[in-house]
Amino acid sequence: MKKETNLEETRVEKKKKTTKRRNIKIAIEGPSSFKKVNKLLTTRVNNLKKKNKEAKEIYSGIENGSNSFLRVKRTENTNFDLTWIRIIEDTIPALDEIIKNPRINTKNVSNIVPIELAKKTNSESIRHLSSHSQFVKEIDEQGNVIPNKILNIETEDNYLTYENKFIATLIRRLVLFVEKRYEYIEKYSPLRDYEVLYVKNKSIINGVEYTIESKVISSKISENTNDKQVASTTFMKKISFIRKYVKYFYSSQFMKMFKNEKNVRSPILQTNIIRKNPRYRKCYELYRFIETYDKLGVSFLIKETFDKPEKELEEKYKNLALMNVLALEGSEAKIPLKKREVKKNTRILKSIDDDIFTFYPLGTDPEFIRIDEDYINYKTGKVKDLKKKPKKLERKYDIGKYLNKGKIDKDKARREELLKRKKLEQIEFEKEQKELKIKEEKERQRLALLKQKEEEKRRQDELEKARTFVKNVASTDLKENEENELLNSDVNEETNLDN
């Protein structure tokens, strides 16, 4: 009896628990459940602020601080491009036929083998034996020729043709083409509606600065999009169908023959088979299509609306900030996870730019900036997620980050100005150096010409001196000769008289 009563009690308790769970589920799923809970929470926090003096002071510190609130609604819509699916679907039968019956080049291979290993001979083997008598073993009494070796004729099938290599290349490209789109579309094609609440507060309470940033995101499947959901499901079914066939082609026996072969390169050669055979022609058109088609196949239309909450809602968001402050200061963590202590020794790197390049007019306070690229990249990385053209409410919510971004952009512009100035000064310096070299070259040429003229003049003077010397010597020799001739003539006359 006791056992039966215990069983009945457990059953009753289980029923109560299940009914409680159902009631909770129904209450949460109801349209006004969140509003009721929100109203209840707001009244309790308001009562706390009225009755508790400390809570009121903390709330006034939050209210007097910097508050910014933003509510964003986002809806998604998609549009599917079926062009690439139709082209691949039209080409699948042709690819299937080619893989099942690939083109084969048959050729005869002749080898000289011992007679016992010969499998096939023909008239060519006989002609070869008649011209190579060294392979004749003996001739019997009846005149039968018994060879020692003979020319064996075999046929070989060659699958490694250019057309088959082209088909293998097409299948490899097709696998990547389909797989990339399938993975992305499967992950991002479901349509969802998002609503995001941004709460930001910066306040000073009892001499302590608090910064609160909160973001609440709700997402659900888009409403009134049954047609779009059906289109998305149909689109994914088509891609799955194509993907199944492409994977079958990739793991086929045909592709195993080309596992060690490289892809053919573009442009594809227009052989007679590729140009005239309709199956290969379709494959060629598909190859050209996937080489030029770089779209995803799905376009997304995203609509966003930015709303500023009403004053009543702002008070509720400030209550949320109050609870966040109390959550931090109201209790301490009891389970330490990790303790870390880091000592950093910093130093300032010197640069030649510290003395030369500053940005200030003469007679005013100097304004220096850091121009190293690593520092600029570090600062830019902190604001890289900000939009280039934000809405007014977005900018107001993240005003600090946008002001910081403006300062970073200003520093970037100054850095560009500095680098431009350095470049211009370098160009000017190189220009001056070039002009100086030209002047030095001209001066060197002028001195060389002057030296050449002086050398020419010195040589002319020496020649003139040599001429006068020769002229003087010649004149004295001429006088001496004349005198000698006169003496000789006088002596001859005297001798003639004596005779």
PDB file of N, CA and C in Angstrom, residues 135-225:
ATOM      1  N   PHE A 135      68.016 -13.260 -86.389  1.00  0.00           N
ATOM      2  CA  PHE A 135      67.018 -13.785 -85.465  1.00  0.00           C
ATOM      3  C   PHE A 135      66.490 -15.158 -85.900  1.00  0.00           C
ATOM      4  N   VAL A 136      67.005 -15.737 -87.027  1.00  0.00           N
ATOM      5  CA  VAL A 136      66.579 -17.072 -87.491  1.00  0.00           C
ATOM      6  C   VAL A 136      67.398 -18.117 -86.751  1.00  0.00           C
ATOM      7  N   LYS A 137      66.679 -19.015 -86.108  1.00  0.00           N
ATOM      8  CA  LYS A 137      67.367 -20.078 -85.348  1.00  0.00           C
ATOM      9  C   LYS A 137      67.811 -21.209 -86.257  1.00  0.00           C
ATOM     10  N   GLU A 138      66.874 -21.720 -87.080  1.00  0.00           N
ATOM     11  CA  GLU A 138      67.215 -22.805 -88.021  1.00  0.00           C
ATOM     12  C   GLU A 138      66.134 -22.914 -89.092  1.00  0.00           C
ATOM     13  N   ILE A 139      66.460 -23.641 -90.156  1.00  0.00           N
ATOM     14  CA  ILE A 139      65.499 -23.955 -91.236  1.00  0.00           C
ATOM     15  C   ILE A 139      65.463 -25.470 -91.357  1.00  0.00           C
ATOM     16  N   ASP A 140      64.296 -26.057 -91.175  1.00  0.00           N
ATOM     17  CA  ASP A 140      64.218 -27.543 -91.208  1.00  0.00           C
ATOM     18  C   ASP A 140      64.226 -28.058 -92.638  1.00  0.00           C
ATOM     19  N   GLU A 141      64.130 -29.399 -92.769  1.00  0.00           N
ATOM     20  CA  GLU A 141      64.220 -30.041 -94.091  1.00  0.00           C
ATOM     21  C   GLU A 141      63.072 -29.644 -95.005  1.00  0.00           C
ATOM     22  N   GLN A 142      61.905 -29.367 -94.420  1.00  0.00           N
ATOM     23  CA  GLN A 142      60.757 -28.964 -95.250  1.00  0.00           C
ATOM     24  C   GLN A 142      60.831 -27.489 -95.649  1.00  0.00           C
ATOM     25  N   GLY A 143      61.828 -26.767 -95.158  1.00  0.00           N
ATOM     26  CA  GLY A 143      61.967 -25.351 -95.504  1.00  0.00           C
ATOM     27  C   GLY A 143      61.256 -24.406 -94.562  1.00  0.00           C
ATOM     28  N   ASN A 144      60.788 -24.958 -93.431  1.00  0.00           N
ATOM     29  CA  ASN A 144      60.143 -24.090 -92.447  1.00  0.00           C
ATOM     30  C   ASN A 144      61.203 -23.304 -91.670  1.00  0.00           C
ATOM     31  N   VAL A 145      60.955 -22.021 -91.526  1.00  0.00           N
ATOM     32  CA  VAL A 145      61.885 -21.144 -90.814  1.00  0.00           C
ATOM     33  C   VAL A 145      61.465 -21.102 -89.337  1.00  0.00           C
ATOM     34  N   ILE A 146      62.418 -21.435 -88.485  1.00  0.00           N
ATOM     35  CA  ILE A 146      62.162 -21.396 -87.032  1.00  0.00           C
ATOM     36  C   ILE A 146      62.983 -20.242 -86.466  1.00  0.00           C
ATOM     37  N   PRO A 147      62.305 -19.122 -86.049  1.00  0.00           N
ATOM     38  CA  PRO A 147      63.065 -17.964 -85.541  1.00  0.00           C
ATOM     39  C   PRO A 147      63.429 -18.124 -84.066  1.00  0.00           C
ATOM     40  N   ASN A 148      64.442 -17.411 -83.700  1.00  0.00           N
ATOM     41  CA  ASN A 148      64.831 -17.340 -82.289  1.00  0.00           C
ATOM     42  C   ASN A 148      64.083 -16.197 -81.601  1.00  0.00           C
ATOM     43  N   LYS A 149      63.980 -15.025 -82.273  1.00  0.00           N
ATOM     44  CA  LYS A 149      63.212 -13.871 -81.823  1.00  0.00           C
ATOM     45  C   LYS A 149      62.370 -13.363 -82.980  1.00  0.00           C
ATOM     46  N   ILE A 150      61.295 -12.650 -82.629  1.00  0.00           N
ATOM     47  CA  ILE A 150      60.416 -12.138 -83.678  1.00  0.00           C
ATOM     48  C   ILE A 150      59.791 -10.823 -83.221  1.00  0.00           C
ATOM     49  N   LEU A 151      59.325 -10.041 -84.200  1.00  0.00           N
ATOM     50  CA  LEU A 151      58.709  -8.744 -83.902  1.00  0.00           C
ATOM     51  C   LEU A 151      57.275  -8.965 -83.436  1.00  0.00           C
ATOM     52  N   ASN A 152      57.005  -8.613 -82.169  1.00  0.00           N
ATOM     53  CA  ASN A 152      55.671  -8.786 -81.587  1.00  0.00           C
ATOM     54  C   ASN A 152      54.881  -7.479 -81.741  1.00  0.00           C
ATOM     55  N   ILE A 153      53.633  -7.540 -82.177  1.00  0.00           N
ATOM     56  CA  ILE A 153      52.779  -6.372 -82.403  1.00  0.00           C
ATOM     57  C   ILE A 153      51.693  -6.361 -81.329  1.00  0.00           C
ATOM     58  N   GLU A 154      51.638  -5.251 -80.547  1.00  0.00           N
ATOM     59  CA  GLU A 154      50.610  -5.089 -79.512  1.00  0.00           C
ATOM     60  C   GLU A 154      49.901  -3.744 -79.699  1.00  0.00           C
ATOM     61  N   THR A 155      48.679  -3.671 -79.237  1.00  0.00           N
ATOM     62  CA  THR A 155      47.902  -2.420 -79.284  1.00  0.00           C
ATOM     63  C   THR A 155      47.744  -1.869 -77.872  1.00  0.00           C
ATOM     64  N   GLU A 156      47.917  -0.550 -77.732  1.00  0.00           N
ATOM     65  CA  GLU A 156      47.768   0.122 -76.441  1.00  0.00           C
ATOM     66  C   GLU A 156      46.712   1.205 -76.548  1.00  0.00           C
ATOM     67  N   ASP A 157      45.889   1.297 -75.498  1.00  0.00           N
ATOM     68  CA  ASP A 157      44.860   2.355 -75.418  1.00  0.00           C
ATOM     69  C   ASP A 157      45.401   3.518 -74.591  1.00  0.00           C
ATOM     70  N   ASN A 158      45.379   4.701 -75.155  1.00  0.00           N
ATOM     71  CA  ASN A 158      45.886   5.894 -74.474  1.00  0.00           C
ATOM     72  C   ASN A 158      44.716   6.803 -74.118  1.00  0.00           C
ATOM     73  N   TYR A 159      44.467   6.958 -72.789  1.00  0.00           N
ATOM     74  CA  TYR A 159      43.397   7.828 -72.312  1.00  0.00           C
ATOM     75  C   TYR A 159      43.871   9.257 -72.077  1.00  0.00           C
ATOM     76  N   LEU A 160      45.178   9.450 -72.009  1.00  0.00           N
ATOM     77  CA  LEU A 160      45.720  10.767 -71.652  1.00  0.00           C
ATOM     78  C   LEU A 160      45.778  11.696 -72.861  1.00  0.00           C
ATOM     79  N   THR A 161      44.620  11.912 -73.457  1.00  0.00           N
ATOM     80  CA  THR A 161      44.531  12.848 -74.583  1.00  0.00           C
ATOM     81  C   THR A 161      44.275  14.260 -74.062  1.00  0.00           C
ATOM     82  N   TYR A 162      44.469  15.242 -74.912  1.00  0.00           N
ATOM     83  CA  TYR A 162      44.266  16.634 -74.501  1.00  0.00           C
ATOM     84  C   TYR A 162      42.803  16.877 -74.126  1.00  0.00           C
ATOM     85  N   GLU A 163      41.884  16.273 -74.877  1.00  0.00           N
ATOM     86  CA  GLU A 163      40.463  16.474 -74.594  1.00  0.00           C
ATOM     87  C   GLU A 163      40.080  15.920 -73.221  1.00  0.00           C
ATOM     88  N   ASN A 164      40.613  14.718 -72.888  1.00  0.00           N
ATOM     89  CA  ASN A 164      40.299  14.146 -71.576  1.00  0.00           C
ATOM     90  C   ASN A 164      40.935  14.954 -70.442  1.00  0.00           C
ATOM     91  N   LYS A 165      42.149  15.462 -70.666  1.00  0.00           N
ATOM     92  CA  LYS A 165      42.775  16.323 -69.649  1.00  0.00           C
ATOM     93  C   LYS A 165      41.944  17.597 -69.437  1.00  0.00           C
ATOM     94  N   PHE A 166      41.377  18.115 -70.521  1.00  0.00           N
ATOM     95  CA  PHE A 166      40.517  19.293 -70.416  1.00  0.00           C
ATOM     96  C   PHE A 166      39.283  18.991 -69.565  1.00  0.00           C
ATOM     97  N   ILE A 167      38.679  17.815 -69.769  1.00  0.00           N
ATOM     98  CA  ILE A 167      37.504  17.435 -68.978  1.00  0.00           C
ATOM     99  C   ILE A 167      37.878  17.279 -67.510  1.00  0.00           C
ATOM    100  N   ALA A 168      39.036  16.690 -67.214  1.00  0.00           N
ATOM    101  CA  ALA A 168      39.480  16.547 -65.818  1.00  0.00           C
ATOM    102  C   ALA A 168      39.700  17.919 -65.178  1.00  0.00           C
ATOM    103  N   THR A 169      40.272  18.842 -65.937  1.00  0.00           N
ATOM    104  CA  THR A 169      40.466  20.212 -65.432  1.00  0.00           C
ATOM    105  C   THR A 169      39.129  20.882 -65.159  1.00  0.00           C
ATOM    106  N   LEU A 170      38.173  20.686 -66.056  1.00  0.00           N
ATOM    107  CA  LEU A 170      36.841  21.276 -65.878  1.00  0.00           C
ATOM    108  C   LEU A 170      36.181  20.748 -64.607  1.00  0.00           C
ATOM    109  N   ILE A 171      36.299  19.461 -64.339  1.00  0.00           N
ATOM    110  CA  ILE A 171      35.661  18.876 -63.145  1.00  0.00           C
ATOM    111  C   ILE A 171      36.299  19.444 -61.876  1.00  0.00           C
ATOM    112  N   ARG A 172      37.631  19.577 -61.870  1.00  0.00           N
ATOM    113  CA  ARG A 172      38.285  20.151 -60.682  1.00  0.00           C
ATOM    114  C   ARG A 172      37.820  21.587 -60.437  1.00  0.00           C
ATOM    115  N   ARG A 173      37.757  22.377 -61.509  1.00  0.00           N
ATOM    116  CA  ARG A 173      37.299  23.764 -61.362  1.00  0.00           C
ATOM    117  C   ARG A 173      35.828  23.810 -60.928  1.00  0.00           C
ATOM    118  N   LEU A 174      35.045  22.886 -61.440  1.00  0.00           N
ATOM    119  CA  LEU A 174      33.612  22.864 -61.135  1.00  0.00           C
ATOM    120  C   LEU A 174      33.361  22.517 -59.672  1.00  0.00           C
ATOM    121  N   VAL A 175      34.165  21.624 -59.115  1.00  0.00           N
ATOM    122  CA  VAL A 175      34.020  21.266 -57.699  1.00  0.00           C
ATOM    123  C   VAL A 175      34.230  22.492 -56.824  1.00  0.00           C
ATOM    124  N   LEU A 176      35.296  23.256 -57.071  1.00  0.00           N
ATOM    125  CA  LEU A 176      35.558  24.468 -56.292  1.00  0.00           C
ATOM    126  C   LEU A 176      34.459  25.508 -56.505  1.00  0.00           C
ATOM    127  N   PHE A 177      34.022  25.642 -57.734  1.00  0.00           N
ATOM    128  CA  PHE A 177      33.001  26.636 -58.083  1.00  0.00           C
ATOM    129  C   PHE A 177      31.710  26.386 -57.304  1.00  0.00           C
ATOM    130  N   VAL A 178      31.268  25.130 -57.273  1.00  0.00           N
ATOM    131  CA  VAL A 178      29.998  24.795 -56.616  1.00  0.00           C
ATOM    132  C   VAL A 178      30.156  24.782 -55.102  1.00  0.00           C
ATOM    133  N   GLU A 179      31.267  24.212 -54.613  1.00  0.00           N
ATOM    134  CA  GLU A 179      31.445  24.046 -53.169  1.00  0.00           C
ATOM    135  C   GLU A 179      31.517  25.389 -52.445  1.00  0.00           C
ATOM    136  N   LYS A 180      32.228  26.359 -53.029  1.00  0.00           N
ATOM    137  CA  LYS A 180      32.327  27.683 -52.405  1.00  0.00           C
ATOM    138  C   LYS A 180      30.946  28.313 -52.252  1.00  0.00           C
ATOM    139  N   ARG A 181      30.135  28.234 -53.275  1.00  0.00           N
ATOM    140  CA  ARG A 181      28.809  28.847 -53.227  1.00  0.00           C
ATOM    141  C   ARG A 181      27.869  28.086 -52.308  1.00  0.00           C
ATOM    142  N   TYR A 182      27.984  26.764 -52.296  1.00  0.00           N
ATOM    143  CA  TYR A 182      27.107  25.955 -51.440  1.00  0.00           C
ATOM    144  C   TYR A 182      27.356  26.276 -49.964  1.00  0.00           C
ATOM    145  N   GLU A 183      28.617  26.329 -49.548  1.00  0.00           N
ATOM    146  CA  GLU A 183      28.939  26.591 -48.142  1.00  0.00           C
ATOM    147  C   GLU A 183      28.439  27.963 -47.702  1.00  0.00           C
ATOM    148  N   TYR A 184      28.672  28.975 -48.520  1.00  0.00           N
ATOM    149  CA  TYR A 184      28.271  30.329 -48.137  1.00  0.00           C
ATOM    150  C   TYR A 184      26.751  30.470 -48.122  1.00  0.00           C
ATOM    151  N   ILE A 185      26.075  29.961 -49.154  1.00  0.00           N
ATOM    152  CA  ILE A 185      24.624  30.131 -49.249  1.00  0.00           C
ATOM    153  C   ILE A 185      23.923  29.332 -48.160  1.00  0.00           C
ATOM    154  N   GLU A 186      24.437  28.141 -47.843  1.00  0.00           N
ATOM    155  CA  GLU A 186      23.834  27.332 -46.788  1.00  0.00           C
ATOM    156  C   GLU A 186      23.911  28.054 -45.437  1.00  0.00           C
ATOM    157  N   LYS A 187      24.984  28.799 -45.232  1.00  0.00           N
ATOM    158  CA  LYS A 187      25.198  29.477 -43.949  1.00  0.00           C
ATOM    159  C   LYS A 187      24.425  30.781 -43.857  1.00  0.00           C
ATOM    160  N   TYR A 188      24.332  31.542 -44.954  1.00  0.00           N
ATOM    161  CA  TYR A 188      23.809  32.909 -44.867  1.00  0.00           C
ATOM    162  C   TYR A 188      22.480  33.132 -45.594  1.00  0.00           C
ATOM    163  N   SER A 189      21.973  32.136 -46.299  1.00  0.00           N
ATOM    164  CA  SER A 189      20.739  32.383 -47.048  1.00  0.00           C
ATOM    165  C   SER A 189      19.478  32.450 -46.197  1.00  0.00           C
ATOM    166  N   PRO A 190      19.391  31.778 -45.011  1.00  0.00           N
ATOM    167  CA  PRO A 190      18.158  31.926 -44.217  1.00  0.00           C
ATOM    168  C   PRO A 190      17.913  33.392 -43.825  1.00  0.00           C
ATOM    169  N   LEU A 191      16.677  33.841 -44.020  1.00  0.00           N
ATOM    170  CA  LEU A 191      16.340  35.238 -43.766  1.00  0.00           C
ATOM    171  C   LEU A 191      15.954  35.426 -42.304  1.00  0.00           C
ATOM    172  N   ARG A 192      16.485  36.495 -41.712  1.00  0.00           N
ATOM    173  CA  ARG A 192      16.186  36.790 -40.324  1.00  0.00           C
ATOM    174  C   ARG A 192      15.977  38.299 -40.157  1.00  0.00           C
ATOM    175  N   ASP A 193      15.183  38.631 -39.161  1.00  0.00           N
ATOM    176  CA  ASP A 193      14.986  40.027 -38.777  1.00  0.00           C
ATOM    177  C   ASP A 193      15.682  40.252 -37.440  1.00  0.00           C
ATOM    178  N   TYR A 194      16.394  41.368 -37.353  1.00  0.00           N
ATOM    179  CA  TYR A 194      17.159  41.674 -36.145  1.00  0.00           C
ATOM    180  C   TYR A 194      16.663  42.975 -35.543  1.00  0.00           C
ATOM    181  N   GLU A 195      16.729  43.037 -34.224  1.00  0.00           N
ATOM    182  CA  GLU A 195      16.489  44.279 -33.507  1.00  0.00           C
ATOM    183  C   GLU A 195      17.583  44.412 -32.457  1.00  0.00           C
ATOM    184  N   VAL A 196      18.305  45.540 -32.477  1.00  0.00           N
ATOM    185  CA  VAL A 196      19.459  45.736 -31.606  1.00  0.00           C
ATOM    186  C   VAL A 196      19.246  46.983 -30.767  1.00  0.00           C
ATOM    187  N   LEU A 197      19.517  46.844 -29.469  1.00  0.00           N
ATOM    188  CA  LEU A 197      19.427  47.973 -28.542  1.00  0.00           C
ATOM    189  C   LEU A 197      20.830  48.276 -28.023  1.00  0.00           C
ATOM    190  N   TYR A 198      21.279  49.527 -28.213  1.00  0.00           N
ATOM    191  CA  TYR A 198      22.586  49.969 -27.728  1.00  0.00           C
ATOM    192  C   TYR A 198      22.366  50.932 -26.561  1.00  0.00           C
ATOM    193  N   VAL A 199      22.991  50.625 -25.445  1.00  0.00           N
ATOM    194  CA  VAL A 199      22.933  51.489 -24.268  1.00  0.00           C
ATOM    195  C   VAL A 199      24.358  51.832 -23.860  1.00  0.00           C
ATOM    196  N   LYS A 200      24.624  53.130 -23.706  1.00  0.00           N
ATOM    197  CA  LYS A 200      25.976  53.565 -23.352  1.00  0.00           C
ATOM    198  C   LYS A 200      25.870  54.671 -22.313  1.00  0.00           C
ATOM    199  N   ASN A 201      26.659  54.514 -21.244  1.00  0.00           N
ATOM    200  CA  ASN A 201      26.642  55.503 -20.175  1.00  0.00           C
ATOM    201  C   ASN A 201      28.053  55.696 -19.648  1.00  0.00           C
ATOM    202  N   LYS A 202      28.377  56.961 -19.370  1.00  0.00           N
ATOM    203  CA  LYS A 202      29.663  57.297 -18.769  1.00  0.00           C
ATOM    204  C   LYS A 202      29.379  58.310 -17.670  1.00  0.00           C
ATOM    205  N   SER A 203      29.633  57.906 -16.430  1.00  0.00           N
ATOM    206  CA  SER A 203      29.277  58.759 -15.301  1.00  0.00           C
ATOM    207  C   SER A 203      30.309  58.633 -14.191  1.00  0.00           C
ATOM    208  N   ILE A 204      30.288  59.605 -13.265  1.00  0.00           N
ATOM    209  CA  ILE A 204      31.179  59.613 -12.103  1.00  0.00           C
ATOM    210  C   ILE A 204      30.310  59.537 -10.853  1.00  0.00           C
ATOM    211  N   ILE A 205      30.505  58.486 -10.072  1.00  0.00           N
ATOM    212  CA  ILE A 205      29.730  58.260  -8.851  1.00  0.00           C
ATOM    213  C   ILE A 205      30.705  58.084  -7.696  1.00  0.00           C
ATOM    214  N   ASN A 206      30.599  58.965  -6.705  1.00  0.00           N
ATOM    215  CA  ASN A 206      31.487  58.919  -5.529  1.00  0.00           C
ATOM    216  C   ASN A 206      32.968  58.958  -5.931  1.00  0.00           C
ATOM    217  N   GLY A 207      33.279  59.774  -6.938  1.00  0.00           N
ATOM    218  CA  GLY A 207      34.667  59.917  -7.363  1.00  0.00           C
ATOM    219  C   GLY A 207      35.181  58.785  -8.221  1.00  0.00           C
ATOM    220  N   VAL A 208      34.343  57.818  -8.566  1.00  0.00           N
ATOM    221  CA  VAL A 208      34.740  56.681  -9.406  1.00  0.00           C
ATOM    222  C   VAL A 208      34.071  56.829 -10.773  1.00  0.00           C
ATOM    223  N   GLU A 209      34.854  56.684 -11.839  1.00  0.00           N
ATOM    224  CA  GLU A 209      34.310  56.803 -13.201  1.00  0.00           C
ATOM    225  C   GLU A 209      33.822  55.437 -13.672  1.00  0.00           C
ATOM    226  N   TYR A 210      32.585  55.381 -14.118  1.00  0.00           N
ATOM    227  CA  TYR A 210      31.978  54.144 -14.616  1.00  0.00           C
ATOM    228  C   TYR A 210      31.648  54.322 -16.096  1.00  0.00           C
ATOM    229  N   THR A 211      31.989  53.313 -16.874  1.00  0.00           N
ATOM    230  CA  THR A 211      31.629  53.283 -18.295  1.00  0.00           C
ATOM    231  C   THR A 211      30.838  52.012 -18.547  1.00  0.00           C
ATOM    232  N   ILE A 212      29.612  52.168 -18.987  1.00  0.00           N
ATOM    233  CA  ILE A 212      28.715  51.020 -19.213  1.00  0.00           C
ATOM    234  C   ILE A 212      28.357  50.980 -20.681  1.00  0.00           C
ATOM    235  N   GLU A 213      28.610  49.857 -21.319  1.00  0.00           N
ATOM    236  CA  GLU A 213      28.215  49.625 -22.716  1.00  0.00           C
ATOM    237  C   GLU A 213      27.440  48.320 -22.770  1.00  0.00           C
ATOM    238  N   SER A 214      26.227  48.398 -23.261  1.00  0.00           N
ATOM    239  CA  SER A 214      25.358  47.222 -23.313  1.00  0.00           C
ATOM    240  C   SER A 214      24.751  47.103 -24.708  1.00  0.00           C
ATOM    241  N   LYS A 215      24.672  45.869 -25.198  1.00  0.00           N
ATOM    242  CA  LYS A 215      24.082  45.628 -26.521  1.00  0.00           C
ATOM    243  C   LYS A 215      23.193  44.394 -26.432  1.00  0.00           C
ATOM    244  N   VAL A 216      21.917  44.554 -26.744  1.00  0.00           N
ATOM    245  CA  VAL A 216      20.942  43.463 -26.713  1.00  0.00           C
ATOM    246  C   VAL A 216      20.477  43.204 -28.143  1.00  0.00           C
ATOM    247  N   ILE A 217      20.629  41.950 -28.600  1.00  0.00           N
ATOM    248  CA  ILE A 217      20.275  41.584 -29.973  1.00  0.00           C
ATOM    249  C   ILE A 217      19.180  40.527 -29.932  1.00  0.00           C
ATOM    250  N   SER A 218      18.112  40.775 -30.665  1.00  0.00           N
ATOM    251  CA  SER A 218      17.064  39.768 -30.839  1.00  0.00           C
ATOM    252  C   SER A 218      16.947  39.460 -32.323  1.00  0.00           C
ATOM    253  N   SER A 219      16.875  38.185 -32.644  1.00  0.00           N
ATOM    254  CA  SER A 219      16.760  37.772 -34.051  1.00  0.00           C
ATOM    255  C   SER A 219      15.679  36.717 -34.176  1.00  0.00           C
ATOM    256  N   LYS A 220      14.977  36.759 -35.276  1.00  0.00           N
ATOM    257  CA  LYS A 220      13.916  35.784 -35.541  1.00  0.00           C
ATOM    258  C   LYS A 220      13.782  35.591 -37.041  1.00  0.00           C
ATOM    259  N   ILE A 221      13.167  34.506 -37.417  1.00  0.00           N
ATOM    260  CA  ILE A 221      12.940  34.234 -38.838  1.00  0.00           C
ATOM    261  C   ILE A 221      11.993  35.286 -39.393  1.00  0.00           C
ATOM    262  N   SER A 222      12.312  35.766 -40.587  1.00  0.00           N
ATOM    263  CA  SER A 222      11.531  36.862 -41.173  1.00  0.00           C
ATOM    264  C   SER A 222      10.067  36.478 -41.320  1.00  0.00           C
ATOM    265  N   GLU A 223       9.194  37.427 -41.006  1.00  0.00           N
ATOM    266  CA  GLU A 223       7.759  37.203 -41.139  1.00  0.00           C
ATOM    267  C   GLU A 223       7.294  37.519 -42.560  1.00  0.00           C
ATOM    268  N   ASN A 224       6.183  36.886 -42.932  1.00  0.00           N
ATOM    269  CA  ASN A 224       5.555  37.136 -44.247  1.00  0.00           C
ATOM    270  C   ASN A 224       6.537  36.920 -45.397  1.00  0.00           C
ATOM    271  N   THR A 225       7.370  35.904 -45.268  1.00  0.00           N
ATOM    272  CA  THR A 225       8.318  35.617 -46.354  1.00  0.00           C
ATOM    273  C   THR A 225       8.201  34.161 -46.783  1.00  0.00           C
TER     274      THR A 225
END
